[in-house]
Coordinates of C-alpha atoms in Angstrom, one line a residue:
Chain A
M1 CA 104.6 128.4 77.2
T2 CA 104.4 125.4 79.4
T3 CA 107.9 124.2 80.1
D4 CA 107.0 120.8 81.4
A5 CA 103.5 119.7 80.1
T6 CA 103.9 116.1 81.0
G7 CA 105.3 116.8 84.4
A8 CA 108.5 114.8 83.6
G9 CA 110.6 117.6 85.1
V10 CA 108.7 117.5 88.4
T11 CA 109.0 113.7 88.6
A12 CA 112.7 113.9 87.9
Q13 CA 113.1 116.5 90.7
A14 CA 111.1 114.5 93.2
L15 CA 113.1 111.3 92.4
D16 CA 116.3 113.3 92.7
S17 CA 115.3 114.6 96.1
L18 CA 115.4 111.0 97.5
R19 CA 119.1 110.4 96.7
G20 CA 120.2 111.5 100.2
T21 CA 118.1 108.8 101.9
A22 CA 120.4 107.2 104.5
D23 CA 118.7 103.8 104.5
P24 CA 119.1 102.3 101.1
R25 CA 116.0 100.1 101.4
L26 CA 113.9 103.1 102.3
G27 CA 115.3 105.0 99.3
E28 CA 114.3 102.1 97.1
L29 CA 110.8 102.0 98.5
L30 CA 110.3 105.8 98.2
T31 CA 111.7 105.8 94.7
G32 CA 109.2 103.1 93.6
L33 CA 106.4 105.0 95.4
V34 CA 107.1 108.3 93.7
R35 CA 107.5 106.6 90.3
H36 CA 104.1 104.8 90.6
L37 CA 102.3 107.7 92.2
H38 CA 103.4 110.1 89.5
D39 CA 102.7 107.6 86.7
F40 CA 99.3 107.0 88.1
A41 CA 98.5 110.8 88.1
R42 CA 100.0 111.2 84.6
E43 CA 98.2 108.2 83.1
T44 CA 94.8 109.1 84.5
R45 CA 95.4 112.8 84.0
L46 CA 94.2 113.3 87.6
T47 CA 92.4 116.6 88.0
Q48 CA 92.8 119.1 90.8
E49 CA 89.3 118.3 92.0
E50 CA 90.0 114.5 92.0
W51 CA 93.2 115.1 93.9
E52 CA 91.3 117.1 96.5
R53 CA 88.8 114.3 96.9
A54 CA 91.6 111.9 97.4
I55 CA 93.2 114.1 100.1
T56 CA 89.8 114.3 101.8
F57 CA 89.3 110.6 101.7
L58 CA 92.8 109.7 103.0
T59 CA 92.4 112.3 105.8
A60 CA 89.0 110.8 106.8
T61 CA 90.6 107.3 106.7
G62 CA 93.3 108.4 109.2
Q63 CA 90.9 110.1 111.4
A64 CA 88.6 107.0 111.6
C65 CA 91.4 105.1 113.2
T66 CA 91.2 104.5 117.0
D67 CA 92.7 102.1 119.5
T68 CA 90.2 99.4 118.4
R69 CA 89.8 100.3 114.7
Q70 CA 92.3 100.5 111.9
E71 CA 90.6 102.0 108.8
F72 CA 93.9 102.1 106.8
I73 CA 94.4 98.4 107.2
L74 CA 90.8 98.0 106.1
L75 CA 91.4 100.1 103.1
S76 CA 94.5 98.1 102.3
D77 CA 92.4 94.9 102.7
V78 CA 89.6 95.9 100.3
L79 CA 92.1 97.1 97.7
G80 CA 93.7 93.6 97.8
L81 CA 97.1 95.1 99.0
S82 CA 97.1 93.2 102.4
M83 CA 96.5 89.9 100.7
L84 CA 99.1 90.7 98.0
V85 CA 101.8 91.5 100.6
E86 CA 100.8 88.3 102.5
T87 CA 101.2 86.3 99.3
L88 CA 104.5 87.8 98.3
N89 CA 105.9 87.0 101.7
S90 CA 104.7 83.4 102.0
D91 CA 106.8 81.4 99.7
R92 CA 106.0 77.9 101.1
A93 CA 107.3 74.5 100.3
A94 CA 104.9 72.0 98.6
G95 CA 102.5 70.5 101.2
A96 CA 102.8 73.2 103.8
T97 CA 99.6 74.9 104.9
E98 CA 99.1 78.1 103.0
S99 CA 98.9 81.3 104.9
T100 CA 96.4 84.1 104.6
V101 CA 96.0 87.6 106.2
L102 CA 96.2 88.1 110.0
G103 CA 93.2 90.4 110.0
P104 CA 92.4 93.2 112.5
F105 CA 91.1 91.1 115.4
H106 CA 94.2 89.5 116.8
M107 CA 94.5 92.4 119.2
T108 CA 94.4 90.5 122.5
D109 CA 96.3 87.5 123.8
S110 CA 94.3 84.3 123.5
P111 CA 93.7 82.6 126.9
V112 CA 95.6 79.4 127.4
R113 CA 93.2 76.4 127.2
A114 CA 93.4 72.6 127.5
L115 CA 92.9 70.4 124.5
G116 CA 89.1 69.7 124.2
D117 CA 88.1 72.9 125.8
D118 CA 85.1 74.8 124.5
I119 CA 86.1 78.3 123.3
D120 CA 82.5 79.3 122.8
L121 CA 81.9 80.7 126.3
V122 CA 78.3 81.8 125.4
G123 CA 76.9 78.7 123.7
G124 CA 75.1 79.8 120.6
G125 CA 74.9 78.5 117.1
E126 CA 75.8 75.1 115.8
R127 CA 78.1 72.9 118.0
C128 CA 81.4 72.1 116.3
V129 CA 84.6 70.2 116.9
V130 CA 87.8 71.2 115.2
S131 CA 90.6 68.6 115.3
G132 CA 93.8 67.7 113.5
R133 CA 97.5 67.3 113.8
V134 CA 100.4 69.8 113.6
R135 CA 103.1 68.2 111.5
S136 CA 106.1 68.9 109.5
A137 CA 105.9 68.9 105.7
D138 CA 107.6 65.4 105.7
G139 CA 104.8 64.0 107.9
T140 CA 106.6 64.1 111.3
P141 CA 104.1 65.0 114.1
L142 CA 105.1 68.1 116.1
P143 CA 104.4 67.5 119.8
G144 CA 104.2 70.7 121.8
A145 CA 103.4 72.9 118.8
V146 CA 101.4 75.9 119.9
V147 CA 98.1 76.6 118.1
D148 CA 96.5 80.1 118.6
V149 CA 92.9 80.2 117.5
W150 CA 90.4 83.1 117.2
Q151 CA 87.0 83.4 115.5
A152 CA 83.8 85.3 115.3
D153 CA 80.7 83.9 117.1
D154 CA 77.6 82.5 115.4
K155 CA 76.4 86.1 114.8
G156 CA 79.6 87.2 113.1
Y157 CA 81.1 89.3 115.9
Y158 CA 84.5 89.0 117.7
D159 CA 84.7 89.4 121.5
V160 CA 86.6 92.7 121.2
Q161 CA 83.7 94.1 119.1
Q162 CA 81.2 93.5 121.8
P163 CA 82.7 94.2 125.2
G164 CA 80.1 93.7 127.8
V165 CA 78.1 91.5 125.5
Q166 CA 80.6 88.7 124.9
P167 CA 83.0 87.7 127.7
A168 CA 86.7 88.6 127.0
G169 CA 88.4 85.6 125.3
N170 CA 85.2 84.3 123.8
G171 CA 86.1 82.5 120.6
R172 CA 89.8 82.4 121.5
G173 CA 92.2 79.8 122.7
L174 CA 95.9 79.0 122.9
F175 CA 96.4 75.3 122.7
T176 CA 99.4 73.0 122.9
A177 CA 99.5 69.9 120.7
D178 CA 99.8 66.6 122.5
A179 CA 102.6 64.0 122.3
E180 CA 101.4 63.0 118.8
G181 CA 101.1 66.6 117.6
R182 CA 97.3 66.4 117.9
F183 CA 95.0 69.4 118.7
W184 CA 91.3 69.5 119.2
F185 CA 88.7 71.9 120.7
R186 CA 85.0 72.6 120.8
T187 CA 83.4 75.8 119.5
C188 CA 80.4 77.0 117.5
V189 CA 80.4 77.3 113.7
P190 CA 81.4 81.0 113.0
A191 CA 79.1 83.1 110.8
A192 CA 80.1 85.2 107.8
Y193 CA 80.2 88.9 108.7
P194 CA 80.6 92.3 107.1
I195 CA 83.7 94.4 107.7
P196 CA 82.8 97.8 109.2
T197 CA 81.1 100.0 106.7
D198 CA 80.3 103.1 108.7
G199 CA 83.7 104.8 107.7
P200 CA 85.5 105.8 104.5
V201 CA 86.0 102.2 103.4
G202 CA 82.2 101.7 103.5
V203 CA 81.8 104.7 101.2
L204 CA 84.3 103.1 98.8
L205 CA 82.6 99.7 98.9
R206 CA 79.2 101.4 98.1
A207 CA 80.7 103.4 95.2
T208 CA 82.1 100.3 93.7
G209 CA 79.0 98.2 94.2
R210 CA 80.7 95.7 96.4
H211 CA 79.3 93.8 99.4
P212 CA 81.3 94.0 102.7
Y213 CA 81.1 90.3 103.7
R214 CA 83.9 87.9 104.6
P215 CA 83.0 84.2 104.3
A216 CA 82.9 82.3 107.7
H217 CA 86.3 81.3 108.9
I218 CA 88.4 80.4 112.0
H219 CA 91.9 82.0 112.4
F220 CA 95.0 80.1 113.3
I221 CA 98.6 80.8 114.0
A222 CA 100.6 77.6 114.4
E223 CA 104.2 77.5 115.7
A224 CA 106.6 74.7 116.4
E225 CA 110.3 74.6 117.1
G226 CA 112.5 74.4 114.0
H227 CA 109.6 75.4 111.7
T228 CA 108.3 78.6 110.1
P229 CA 105.1 79.7 111.8
V230 CA 102.0 79.9 109.7
T231 CA 99.2 82.5 110.0
T232 CA 96.1 81.3 108.3
H233 CA 92.3 80.7 108.3
I234 CA 90.1 77.8 107.6
F235 CA 87.0 78.7 105.7
V236 CA 83.7 76.8 106.1
A237 CA 83.1 74.9 102.9
G238 CA 79.7 75.6 101.3
G239 CA 79.3 79.0 103.0
D240 CA 78.4 82.3 101.3
Y241 CA 80.9 84.7 99.9
L242 CA 83.7 82.2 99.4
D243 CA 84.2 83.5 95.9
S244 CA 83.8 87.2 96.8
D245 CA 85.6 87.7 100.1
A246 CA 85.7 91.5 100.6
V247 CA 89.4 91.2 101.5
F248 CA 90.4 88.5 98.9
A249 CA 91.8 86.2 101.6
V250 CA 90.4 82.8 100.4
K251 CA 92.8 80.2 99.1
Q252 CA 91.1 77.0 97.8
S253 CA 93.4 74.8 100.0
L254 CA 92.0 76.5 103.1
V255 CA 88.4 75.7 102.5
Q256 CA 87.5 72.8 104.8
D257 CA 84.4 70.6 105.2
F258 CA 82.6 71.1 108.5
T259 CA 81.0 67.7 108.2
E260 CA 77.5 67.0 109.8
T261 CA 78.3 64.2 112.3
D262 CA 75.9 62.0 114.3
D263 CA 78.4 59.3 115.5
P264 CA 77.9 58.3 119.1
S265 CA 81.6 57.2 119.6
L266 CA 82.9 60.5 118.1
A267 CA 80.5 62.5 120.3
R268 CA 81.8 60.6 123.3
E269 CA 85.4 61.1 122.3
F270 CA 85.0 64.9 122.1
G271 CA 82.4 65.3 124.8
V272 CA 79.7 66.8 122.6
A273 CA 76.0 66.0 122.0
N274 CA 75.0 64.6 118.6
P275 CA 74.6 66.0 116.0
F276 CA 77.6 68.2 115.6
R277 CA 79.8 69.6 112.9
H278 CA 83.4 68.3 112.6
A279 CA 86.2 70.1 110.9
R280 CA 89.3 67.9 110.5
F281 CA 92.5 69.1 109.0
D282 CA 96.3 69.2 109.6
L283 CA 98.4 72.3 110.1
V284 CA 101.6 71.6 108.1
L285 CA 104.7 73.6 108.8
E286 CA 107.8 74.1 106.8
R287 CA 111.1 73.2 108.4
T288 CA 113.4 76.3 108.7
A289 CA 116.5 76.1 106.6
Chain B
M1 CA 102.3 74.6 97.3
T2 CA 101.8 78.2 96.7
T3 CA 99.1 78.7 94.2
D4 CA 99.9 82.4 93.4
A5 CA 103.5 83.2 94.3
T6 CA 103.5 86.5 92.3
G7 CA 100.1 87.6 93.6
A8 CA 98.8 87.9 90.0
G9 CA 95.6 86.2 91.1
V10 CA 95.0 88.6 94.0
T11 CA 95.6 91.5 91.7
A12 CA 93.1 90.1 89.1
Q13 CA 90.5 89.6 91.8
A14 CA 91.0 93.2 93.2
L15 CA 90.7 94.7 89.7
D16 CA 87.6 92.5 88.9
S17 CA 85.9 93.8 92.1
L18 CA 85.9 97.3 90.7
R19 CA 83.8 96.4 87.6
G20 CA 80.6 97.4 89.3
T21 CA 81.7 101.0 90.0
A22 CA 78.7 103.2 89.0
D23 CA 80.8 106.2 88.0
P24 CA 83.0 105.3 85.1
R25 CA 85.7 107.9 85.9
L26 CA 85.9 106.6 89.5
G27 CA 86.2 103.1 88.1
E28 CA 89.1 104.3 85.9
L29 CA 90.9 106.0 88.8
L30 CA 90.5 103.0 91.2
T31 CA 91.6 100.6 88.5
G32 CA 94.8 102.7 87.9
L33 CA 95.3 102.9 91.6
V34 CA 95.1 99.2 92.3
R35 CA 97.3 98.4 89.3
H36 CA 100.0 100.8 90.5
L37 CA 99.7 99.9 94.2
H38 CA 100.0 96.2 93.4
D39 CA 102.9 96.7 91.0
F40 CA 104.7 98.8 93.6
A41 CA 104.4 96.0 96.2
R42 CA 105.3 93.3 93.7
E43 CA 108.3 95.2 92.3
T44 CA 109.7 96.2 95.7
R45 CA 108.7 92.8 97.3
L46 CA 107.2 94.8 100.1
T47 CA 107.6 93.0 103.4
Q48 CA 104.9 92.7 106.1
E49 CA 106.9 94.8 108.4
E50 CA 107.3 97.6 105.8
W51 CA 103.6 97.4 105.0
E52 CA 102.9 97.8 108.8
R53 CA 105.2 100.9 108.9
A54 CA 103.4 102.4 105.9
I55 CA 100.0 101.9 107.6
T56 CA 101.4 103.5 110.8
F57 CA 102.8 106.5 108.8
L58 CA 99.5 107.0 106.8
T59 CA 97.5 106.8 110.0
A60 CA 99.7 109.4 111.8
T61 CA 99.4 111.6 108.7
G62 CA 95.6 111.6 108.9
Q63 CA 95.7 112.2 112.6
A64 CA 98.0 115.2 112.3
C65 CA 95.3 117.0 110.2
T66 CA 93.3 119.7 112.0
D67 CA 91.2 122.7 110.9
T68 CA 94.4 124.7 110.3
R69 CA 96.8 122.0 109.2
Q70 CA 96.6 119.5 106.3
E71 CA 99.4 117.0 106.6
F72 CA 98.2 114.9 103.7
I73 CA 98.5 117.9 101.4
L74 CA 102.0 118.4 102.8
L75 CA 102.8 114.8 102.1
S76 CA 101.5 115.2 98.5
D77 CA 103.6 118.4 98.2
V78 CA 106.9 116.9 99.3
L79 CA 106.4 113.8 97.1
G80 CA 106.0 116.2 94.1
L81 CA 102.4 115.0 93.5
S82 CA 100.7 118.4 94.1
M83 CA 103.1 120.1 91.7
L84 CA 102.6 117.3 89.1
V85 CA 98.8 117.5 89.3
E86 CA 99.1 121.3 89.0
T87 CA 101.4 120.9 85.9
L88 CA 99.1 118.3 84.2
N89 CA 96.1 120.7 84.6
S90 CA 97.7 123.9 83.5
D91 CA 98.1 123.5 79.7
R92 CA 98.7 127.2 79.0
A93 CA 99.1 129.1 75.7
A94 CA 102.6 130.6 74.9
G95 CA 103.2 133.8 76.8
A96 CA 100.6 133.3 79.5
T97 CA 101.9 133.4 83.1
E98 CA 102.7 129.9 84.3
S99 CA 100.8 128.6 87.3
T100 CA 102.1 126.9 90.4
V101 CA 100.6 125.3 93.5
L102 CA 98.0 127.0 95.6
G103 CA 99.7 126.0 98.8
P104 CA 98.0 125.5 102.2
F105 CA 97.7 129.2 103.4
H106 CA 94.9 130.5 101.1
M107 CA 92.5 129.6 103.9
T108 CA 91.0 133.1 104.6
D109 CA 89.5 135.7 102.3
S110 CA 92.0 138.5 101.5
P111 CA 90.8 141.9 102.6
V112 CA 89.8 144.3 99.8
R113 CA 92.4 146.9 99.4
A114 CA 93.1 150.0 97.2
L115 CA 95.9 150.1 94.7
G116 CA 99.0 151.3 96.4
D117 CA 98.0 150.0 99.9
D118 CA 100.6 148.5 102.1
I119 CA 99.7 144.9 102.9
D120 CA 102.4 144.7 105.5
L121 CA 100.4 145.8 108.6
V122 CA 103.3 145.3 111.0
G123 CA 106.2 147.0 109.2
G124 CA 109.2 144.7 109.4
G125 CA 111.8 143.8 106.9
E126 CA 112.8 145.4 103.7
R127 CA 110.3 147.7 102.1
C128 CA 109.1 146.6 98.7
V129 CA 106.8 147.7 95.8
V130 CA 105.2 145.2 93.6
S131 CA 103.8 146.5 90.3
G132 CA 102.7 145.3 86.9
R133 CA 99.8 144.9 84.5
V134 CA 97.2 142.2 84.1
R135 CA 96.9 141.6 80.4
S136 CA 95.7 139.1 77.8
A137 CA 98.3 136.9 76.1
D138 CA 97.9 139.1 72.9
G139 CA 98.9 142.2 75.0
T140 CA 95.5 143.7 75.6
P141 CA 95.3 145.2 79.1
L142 CA 92.6 143.8 81.3
P143 CA 91.0 146.7 83.4
G144 CA 89.0 145.5 86.4
A145 CA 91.0 142.3 86.7
V146 CA 91.1 141.0 90.3
V147 CA 94.4 140.2 91.8
D148 CA 94.4 138.2 95.1
V149 CA 97.8 138.4 96.9
W150 CA 99.1 136.6 100.0
Q151 CA 102.5 136.1 101.4
A152 CA 104.6 135.3 104.5
D153 CA 106.2 138.1 106.5
D154 CA 109.9 138.9 106.7
K155 CA 110.2 136.1 109.3
G156 CA 108.6 133.5 107.1
Y157 CA 105.2 133.3 108.8
Y158 CA 101.7 133.8 107.4
D159 CA 99.1 135.7 109.5
V160 CA 97.1 132.5 110.1
Q161 CA 100.1 130.8 111.6
Q162 CA 100.5 133.5 114.2
P163 CA 97.0 134.6 115.4
G164 CA 97.6 137.2 118.2
V165 CA 101.0 138.0 116.9
Q166 CA 100.2 139.1 113.4
P167 CA 96.9 141.0 112.7
A168 CA 94.4 139.0 110.6
G169 CA 94.9 139.9 106.9
N170 CA 98.6 140.8 107.3
G171 CA 100.3 140.1 104.0
R172 CA 97.0 139.7 102.2
G173 CA 95.2 141.9 99.7
L174 CA 92.4 141.7 97.1
F175 CA 93.2 144.4 94.4
T176 CA 91.3 145.5 91.3
A177 CA 93.4 146.6 88.3
D178 CA 92.9 150.1 87.1
A179 CA 91.6 151.3 83.7
E180 CA 94.9 150.3 82.1
G181 CA 95.1 146.9 83.8
R182 CA 97.7 148.1 86.2
F183 CA 98.1 146.8 89.8
W184 CA 100.6 148.0 92.5
F185 CA 101.0 147.6 96.2
R186 CA 103.5 148.0 99.0
T187 CA 104.7 145.2 101.2
C188 CA 107.9 143.8 102.8
V189 CA 110.1 141.3 101.0
P190 CA 108.9 137.8 102.2
A191 CA 111.4 135.4 103.8
A192 CA 112.1 131.8 102.9
Y193 CA 110.5 129.5 105.4
P194 CA 110.3 125.8 106.4
I195 CA 107.2 123.8 105.9
P196 CA 106.0 122.3 109.2
T197 CA 108.4 119.5 110.3
D198 CA 106.9 118.5 113.7
G199 CA 104.6 115.8 112.1
P200 CA 105.0 112.7 109.9
V201 CA 106.2 114.7 106.9
G202 CA 109.1 116.1 109.0
V203 CA 110.1 112.5 109.8
L204 CA 110.1 111.7 106.1
L205 CA 112.2 114.8 105.2
R206 CA 114.7 113.9 107.9
A207 CA 114.9 110.2 106.7
T208 CA 115.6 111.4 103.1
G209 CA 118.1 114.0 104.2
R210 CA 116.1 116.9 102.8
H211 CA 115.7 120.4 104.1
P212 CA 112.1 121.7 104.6
Y213 CA 112.6 125.1 103.1
R214 CA 110.6 126.9 100.4
P215 CA 112.3 129.8 98.6
A216 CA 110.8 133.3 99.3
H217 CA 107.7 134.0 97.3
I218 CA 104.4 135.9 97.0
H219 CA 101.2 134.1 96.0
F220 CA 98.8 135.4 93.3
I221 CA 95.5 134.5 91.9
A222 CA 94.6 136.7 88.9
E223 CA 91.1 136.6 87.3
A224 CA 89.6 138.6 84.5
E225 CA 86.4 138.2 82.5
G226 CA 86.8 136.0 79.4
H227 CA 90.0 134.6 80.6
T228 CA 91.2 131.5 82.5
P229 CA 92.3 132.5 86.0
V230 CA 95.9 131.8 87.0
T231 CA 97.1 130.6 90.5
T232 CA 100.8 131.3 90.8
H233 CA 103.7 132.7 92.9
I234 CA 106.5 135.0 92.1
F235 CA 109.8 133.9 93.6
V236 CA 112.5 136.4 94.8
A237 CA 115.5 136.1 92.4
G238 CA 118.8 135.4 94.1
G239 CA 117.2 133.9 97.2
D240 CA 118.0 130.6 98.9
Y241 CA 116.4 127.3 98.0
L242 CA 115.3 128.3 94.5
D243 CA 116.8 125.1 93.1
S244 CA 115.6 122.9 96.0
D245 CA 112.1 124.0 96.9
A246 CA 110.8 121.4 99.4
V247 CA 107.5 121.2 97.3
F248 CA 109.1 121.5 93.8
A249 CA 106.9 124.6 92.9
V250 CA 109.6 126.8 91.2
K251 CA 109.3 127.5 87.5
Q252 CA 112.0 129.6 86.0
S253 CA 109.6 132.0 84.4
L254 CA 108.2 132.8 87.9
V255 CA 111.5 134.0 89.4
Q256 CA 111.5 137.8 89.4
D257 CA 114.0 140.4 90.3
F258 CA 113.2 142.4 93.4
T259 CA 115.5 145.3 92.2
E260 CA 117.2 147.5 94.8
T261 CA 115.9 151.0 94.0
D262 CA 117.0 154.4 95.1
D263 CA 115.0 156.6 92.6
P264 CA 113.3 159.7 94.1
S265 CA 110.6 159.9 91.5
L266 CA 109.7 156.2 91.8
A267 CA 109.8 156.6 95.6
R268 CA 107.3 159.5 95.3
E269 CA 105.1 157.7 92.8
F270 CA 104.7 154.7 95.1
G271 CA 104.8 156.6 98.4
V272 CA 107.8 154.8 99.9
A273 CA 111.1 156.0 101.3
N274 CA 114.3 155.2 99.5
P275 CA 115.9 152.7 99.2
F276 CA 113.3 150.1 98.4
R277 CA 113.0 146.9 96.4
H278 CA 110.9 146.8 93.3
A279 CA 109.4 143.8 91.7
R280 CA 107.8 144.5 88.3
F281 CA 106.1 141.8 86.2
D282 CA 102.9 141.3 84.3
L283 CA 100.2 138.7 85.0
V284 CA 99.3 137.3 81.6
L285 CA 96.0 135.5 81.2
E286 CA 94.9 133.1 78.5
R287 CA 91.6 133.9 76.7
T288 CA 88.9 131.3 77.3
A289 CA 88.0 129.4 74.2

């Protein structure tokens, strides 16, 4: 006779075993984890064979990780968990720039650059100027704000993915806003790109009939004294995959026009040849309490 | 302004992305997984830092796996998931022997042995006879039933954990029941032992204030024609950790007396010296439908 057909007894024992956890927050997290993990198995009536496949998948995910690749973050990304955690932890005031995921390519320090510098050290793709102002939510400009920028090139690759092909620091820059809180730099329009699909996450994407692409975007971290930093992207309006980002990171407020520009005075101002694309937007920070 | 403070929008997108899954069962499992994973993060208000620690832990767990060590199974074990899955998939008729987890040490074929053989090839610890009958739930003996046995030695180690110290096949035997369904063999009383604690699972056990021990037990898989095989243990009654097995695998019906015996006729029958311990129990299989 089965003494515990629904497994309620095992669940109770597993929960009970966590009562000696020294750190109360860890105890809370592990309790929630065991509860959900067991409910998942119970509700789906998970079979031994399915459990074995899950073990194999998780093991392969761990073993695909290297110094330059984080397959578990990728798994969290494609399951929407990374973006959910980001969302839950970004309770911003009205008007402040929305945040989005950091992503896996902020792994090297961005080189310090002067306002107006070209962060495209290779010179491919469409020429582009990005400009705007760092300001507080009440409109006050934030002189000396630091703006960290990184992006893929016009083929969809980050410098760290192509050592020896792209120079280190290509597509990256650490800028300091001027006395009026303004920032501006030159670059190329980044391309949409697929997340890596040669590992377990690729197997998952294929099994679920999903494409691996992220819409074209530029990453930013903006920081200023007395304000909460923001980690975000801007997405290129009109590009592919904006409504099916493989990692669910698009927020409508972050989609920006990269306007086709052919204005001689603007071209002179930014030191670019016509025509070029121009993305203009402000990075708006929330004052810390 | 935050457009999706609870993350409901991200969850909806992640669930929607699974709609193209070709295998309907996989779709069901992934949908349940995303739902529970997101609810877990939402309910606990998981922080970025906690998420990062979880990623680091899972990565280390995958990287601790080798050909002879499966840290993800161990993690599943100590969270009670392995035993829950086992329980959900072992809906047995009244009277049939209850099942329990396979465990990680059934990794080599047990050597074929004759009834009465001693599976303790080293000769340590307390001498012991294990005997019983394989029968159907209605009492019919099952001649020719196959009984696969494996156990730790009197120090708590399996042969595969100590290559070069224990001979291969120590503590293992593949027996065939006689014409009356009987099986019997000699061995030593196994010791309780700790699961491996030098990896991420050990970190988890220490953080939760749990000991790593499993109560002393002998593993069995019994198979007979026309019957559902059973994978189980017998636990040594009166031993330590019976009510706090690190992997939650104890079922009361599986706890067996290893009776102190000093009976000359029994000693002669089994070819052992007095005194010895004697575990007697039947392996009861359920007829397949």
